[in-house]
């Protein structure tokens, strides 16, 4: 009974825009009397473990990109933005889990209104992370498109200034979304806006990727064989990232859609009763993304190894490993300008 209470309280406190506590309580009781729904209990420890894993992994990604010169390219800067968004999800869930555990144990003595306001801040962090993730994925897709089809103009288009402005615009817009979420967390319009954002950006990326692969297939002979293959390989990696993102976030947004469309339908109520599972999937996305980076990027994997083995003499060994990579790449490259161009394709 106590664990079920914890789950229901977390559902009431995890995403305020889904339902207020009283609304969910009344609706669930009324509807489940007609058609009982199977209940799923997820321990708070699961949220905490996933949150800590996601936090550590994405911190490692950010540090790796900041530290390794091999990763100082527009592609990885956008990837760093994506890792920051994942970090935000993990951090918000860690703090929320700790707060709920302290509250359930009677250690944290605050009134429900204050608890709801604190929870709204955590919810806004999740909202901000969602928008930042979608925009970062869209920016990565645009970067891959320019890399494959406008290779000669790549350095004129994807300048450090343009990349910095794009990332700044992403996070300013995301922060604004978070503030709006806190101010209007009880409004159905916020739910509709989030759902519309999800499907709009998803459609834009789908069109961009479809156009990218169709052109790559049609003009395969015109694109240099090695360059095109590597560019398309990078696009495939980003498609994997996008696919994982959709799988992990779509159940949550279906939950939000059902709340707007059919909040009292017994089948919709049964689906919405598993909110904790959908939140677990969102947290899994933050854990899976760094694993994809490591599996698909040799430079990222080597940098991870250097960071993990950074204690004592391993720092010197890591420097030797990085120097060996530089020497190895230069030995296979006829000149510096050619090497600089190829680095834009050999991302993954």
XYZ file of C-alpha atoms in Angstrom:
348
model
C 0.000 0.000 0.000
C 2.824 2.354 0.851
C 4.638 1.714 -2.428
C 1.446 2.305 -4.430
C 0.988 5.555 -2.567
C 4.528 6.562 -3.476
C 3.940 5.857 -7.136
C 0.684 7.799 -7.256
C 2.268 10.708 -5.440
C 5.147 10.722 -7.869
C 2.664 10.715 -10.738
C 0.950 13.720 -9.228
C 4.247 15.482 -8.714
C 6.280 14.526 -11.738
C 4.443 16.278 -14.542
C 1.974 18.836 -13.252
C 0.578 19.588 -16.677
C -0.787 16.056 -17.068
C -3.374 16.287 -14.338
C -3.715 18.027 -11.025
C -3.665 15.760 -8.000
C -7.379 16.048 -7.274
C -8.373 15.616 -10.919
C -6.295 12.492 -11.326
C -7.509 11.014 -8.064
C -11.182 11.542 -8.855
C -10.906 10.413 -12.455
C -8.894 7.294 -11.692
C -11.210 6.121 -8.952
C -14.348 6.695 -11.012
C -13.067 5.069 -14.165
C -11.203 2.155 -12.678
C -14.368 1.063 -10.884
C -15.865 0.434 -14.332
C -12.720 -0.989 -15.955
C -9.862 -1.774 -13.572
C -6.378 -0.979 -14.855
C -3.279 -2.982 -13.945
C -1.028 -0.946 -11.700
C 2.751 -0.845 -12.158
C 4.910 -0.052 -9.161
C 8.378 1.351 -9.863
C 10.686 1.868 -6.909
C 12.187 5.301 -6.412
C 15.612 3.649 -6.437
C 15.162 2.902 -10.155
C 14.691 6.600 -10.894
C 17.726 7.442 -8.776
C 19.995 4.846 -10.420
C 19.028 5.891 -13.949
C 19.426 9.548 -13.022
C 22.933 9.035 -11.630
C 23.984 6.945 -14.646
C 22.678 9.557 -17.079
C 24.342 12.342 -15.100
C 27.771 10.680 -15.047
C 27.659 9.599 -18.688
C 26.644 12.989 -20.047
C 29.149 14.837 -17.874
C 31.768 12.532 -19.402
C 30.535 13.434 -22.900
C 30.686 17.181 -22.224
C 34.156 16.961 -20.659
C 35.387 14.792 -23.535
C 34.205 17.264 -26.165
C 35.651 20.214 -24.255
C 39.006 18.513 -23.718
C 39.781 16.760 -27.002
C 40.809 18.862 -29.988
C 39.651 16.064 -32.275
C 36.111 16.767 -31.106
C 36.207 20.526 -31.675
C 33.886 20.618 -34.685
C 30.321 21.867 -35.251
C 28.999 18.323 -35.200
C 30.313 17.653 -31.722
C 29.333 21.086 -30.425
C 25.724 20.316 -31.291
C 26.202 16.902 -29.730
C 27.430 18.645 -26.576
C 24.195 20.633 -26.573
C 22.269 17.366 -26.811
C 24.290 15.914 -23.929
C 23.518 19.025 -21.864
C 19.814 18.463 -22.478
C 20.154 14.840 -21.358
C 22.091 16.051 -18.328
C 19.200 18.336 -17.461
C 16.740 15.423 -17.489
C 18.976 13.309 -15.272
C 19.613 16.141 -12.814
C 15.950 17.052 -12.479
C 14.954 13.450 -11.830
C 17.726 12.928 -9.274
C 16.661 15.964 -7.278
C 12.987 15.149 -7.589
C 13.548 11.564 -6.448
C 15.576 12.715 -3.444
C 12.956 15.309 -2.579
C 10.113 12.780 -2.786
C 12.035 10.257 -0.689
C 12.696 12.860 2.008
C 9.084 13.974 1.890
C 7.751 10.428 2.171
C 10.084 9.772 5.094
C 8.905 12.868 6.938
C 12.350 14.482 6.814
C 11.198 17.240 4.468
C 8.351 19.080 6.164
C 6.823 21.387 3.569
C 3.235 22.106 2.665
C 1.749 20.619 -0.532
C 1.567 24.013 -2.250
C 5.300 24.593 -1.814
C 6.002 21.042 -2.939
C 3.967 21.645 -6.087
C 5.868 24.853 -6.865
C 9.196 23.058 -6.446
C 7.938 20.250 -8.622
C 6.961 22.750 -11.322
C 10.613 23.788 -11.507
C 11.649 20.174 -12.087
C 8.917 19.816 -14.701
C 10.141 22.932 -16.488
C 13.626 21.394 -16.613
C 12.186 18.339 -18.365
C 10.264 20.599 -20.754
C 13.421 22.612 -21.458
C 15.394 19.420 -22.012
C 12.834 18.103 -24.486
C 12.874 21.244 -26.633
C 16.680 21.452 -26.439
C 17.036 17.808 -27.484
C 14.736 18.233 -30.477
C 16.444 21.438 -31.609
C 19.923 19.941 -31.136
C 18.982 16.884 -33.190
C 17.606 19.179 -35.892
C 20.844 21.197 -35.855
C 22.914 18.002 -36.153
C 20.769 16.893 -39.085
C 21.319 20.246 -40.796
C 25.057 19.963 -40.179
C 25.133 16.505 -41.788
C 23.149 17.791 -44.755
C 25.631 20.606 -45.353
C 28.558 18.207 -44.872
C 27.338 15.766 -47.514
C 25.958 18.093 -50.185
C 27.846 21.378 -49.649
C 31.250 20.057 -48.636
C 33.239 22.771 -50.418
C 31.243 25.529 -48.700
C 31.025 23.775 -45.347
C 33.547 26.026 -43.583
C 31.832 29.138 -44.912
C 28.418 28.000 -43.698
C 29.239 26.240 -40.425
C 31.511 28.897 -38.960
C 32.232 29.099 -35.251
C 30.091 32.227 -35.066
C 27.096 30.607 -36.758
C 27.362 27.482 -34.629
C 27.623 29.546 -31.454
C 24.608 31.643 -32.426
C 22.604 28.512 -33.225
C 23.384 26.893 -29.868
C 22.681 30.146 -28.022
C 19.343 30.505 -29.823
C 18.445 26.918 -28.925
C 19.011 27.425 -25.221
C 17.456 30.889 -25.038
C 14.332 29.490 -26.670
C 14.358 26.440 -24.399
C 14.724 28.572 -21.285
C 11.787 30.689 -22.442
C 9.754 27.498 -22.876
C 10.646 26.467 -19.335
C 9.526 29.819 -17.927
C 6.252 29.641 -19.853
C 5.734 26.130 -18.551
C 6.066 27.285 -14.926
C 3.728 30.235 -15.485
C 1.020 28.244 -17.291
C 1.556 24.686 -16.039
C -2.182 24.166 -15.477
C -3.173 25.296 -18.961
C -4.171 22.778 -21.613
C -2.571 25.098 -24.172
C 0.849 24.186 -22.747
C 0.160 20.514 -23.400
C -0.970 21.257 -26.949
C 2.100 23.419 -27.534
C 4.462 20.665 -26.365
C 2.740 18.019 -28.477
C 2.709 20.320 -31.518
C 6.411 21.080 -31.028
C 7.222 17.376 -30.843
C 5.449 16.454 -34.071
C 6.500 19.602 -35.963
C 10.217 19.190 -35.278
C 9.937 15.450 -35.842
C 8.343 16.066 -39.249
C 11.069 18.578 -40.172
C 13.808 16.099 -39.305
C 12.049 13.276 -41.127
C 11.782 15.389 -44.295
C 15.417 16.469 -44.009
C 16.696 12.928 -43.510
C 14.529 11.556 -46.309
C 15.768 14.253 -48.667
C 19.339 13.598 -47.559
C 19.266 9.867 -48.186
C 17.365 10.162 -51.469
C 19.881 12.657 -52.835
C 22.784 10.582 -51.562
C 21.391 7.551 -53.353
C 20.596 9.435 -56.552
C 23.976 11.159 -56.772
C 26.067 8.405 -55.252
C 28.454 8.422 -58.205
C 28.948 12.165 -58.033
C 29.840 12.105 -54.364
C 33.357 10.861 -53.733
C 33.046 7.237 -52.715
C 34.971 7.454 -49.464
C 33.685 10.855 -48.427
C 30.073 10.081 -49.256
C 30.125 6.769 -47.444
C 31.528 8.345 -44.318
C 29.121 11.246 -44.515
C 26.180 8.906 -44.908
C 27.550 6.757 -42.068
C 27.435 9.806 -39.816
C 23.880 10.489 -40.952
C 22.982 6.895 -40.104
C 24.373 7.413 -36.609
C 22.194 10.468 -36.175
C 19.228 8.519 -37.455
C 19.875 6.038 -34.650
C 19.934 8.912 -32.156
C 16.674 10.244 -33.555
C 15.071 6.798 -33.481
C 16.038 6.254 -29.848
C 14.719 9.718 -29.000
C 11.348 9.002 -30.614
C 11.006 5.591 -28.953
C 11.825 7.025 -25.525
C 9.770 10.229 -25.691
C 6.772 9.223 -27.834
C 4.926 7.314 -25.040
C 5.064 10.409 -22.840
C 3.634 12.607 -25.582
C 0.953 10.073 -26.354
C 0.100 10.336 -22.659
C -0.239 14.117 -23.046
C -2.350 13.766 -26.193
C -4.729 11.357 -24.488
C -5.056 13.729 -21.559
C -6.291 16.421 -23.947
C -8.363 14.242 -26.283
C -9.961 11.643 -24.008
C -9.194 12.290 -20.327
C -12.217 10.285 -19.105
C -12.134 7.373 -21.522
C -11.361 4.141 -19.594
C -8.770 3.020 -22.138
C -7.042 6.400 -22.052
C -7.095 6.356 -18.264
C -5.452 2.930 -18.254
C -2.711 4.166 -20.560
C -2.135 7.290 -18.473
C -1.949 5.176 -15.322
C 1.529 4.044 -16.412
C 3.058 7.515 -16.408
C 6.050 6.357 -14.360
C 7.000 3.878 -17.072
C 7.021 6.632 -19.693
C 9.204 8.761 -17.443
C 11.603 5.828 -17.064
C 11.856 5.650 -20.868
C 12.711 9.358 -21.000
C 15.482 8.792 -18.476
C 16.731 5.785 -20.453
C 17.220 8.088 -23.437
C 19.725 10.107 -21.405
C 21.586 6.898 -20.555
C 21.549 5.414 -24.076
C 22.744 8.474 -26.034
C 26.321 8.481 -24.620
C 26.578 4.757 -25.372
C 25.693 5.486 -29.008
C 28.409 8.160 -29.137
C 30.973 5.705 -27.780
C 29.969 2.872 -30.102
C 29.909 4.957 -33.278
C 32.747 7.456 -32.765
C 36.357 6.278 -32.549
C 37.579 9.672 -31.353
C 34.884 9.842 -28.695
C 35.662 6.327 -27.553
C 39.392 7.057 -27.299
C 38.716 10.267 -25.389
C 36.441 8.424 -22.974
C 39.245 5.942 -22.392
C 41.688 8.751 -21.707
C 39.335 10.389 -19.220
C 38.586 7.162 -17.383
C 42.311 6.357 -17.163
C 43.226 9.915 -16.260
C 44.609 9.081 -12.793
C 48.365 9.178 -12.162
C 50.574 8.256 -15.104
C 47.578 7.493 -17.308
C 47.348 11.182 -18.141
C 50.726 10.960 -19.847
C 49.647 7.787 -21.596
C 46.483 9.512 -22.761
C 48.554 12.316 -24.279
C 50.678 9.748 -26.088
C 47.538 8.055 -27.383
C 46.196 11.335 -28.703
C 49.550 12.162 -30.319
C 49.602 8.724 -31.935
C 46.181 9.395 -33.436
C 47.432 12.706 -34.830
C 50.515 11.094 -36.323
C 48.488 8.206 -37.713
C 45.941 10.464 -39.385
C 48.606 12.758 -40.820
C 50.563 9.812 -42.216
C 47.547 8.844 -44.333
C 46.840 12.400 -45.445
C 48.755 14.099 -48.279
C 48.560 17.641 -46.874
C 47.076 19.715 -44.085
C 44.239 21.247 -46.094
C 43.085 17.838 -47.305
C 43.217 16.524 -43.730
C 41.148 19.487 -42.553
C 38.463 18.779 -45.165
C 38.367 15.060 -44.452
C 37.859 15.644 -40.725
C 34.447 17.069 -41.527
C 33.408 13.696 -42.954
C 35.194 11.348 -40.584
C 32.955 12.262 -37.685
C 31.889 8.739 -36.870
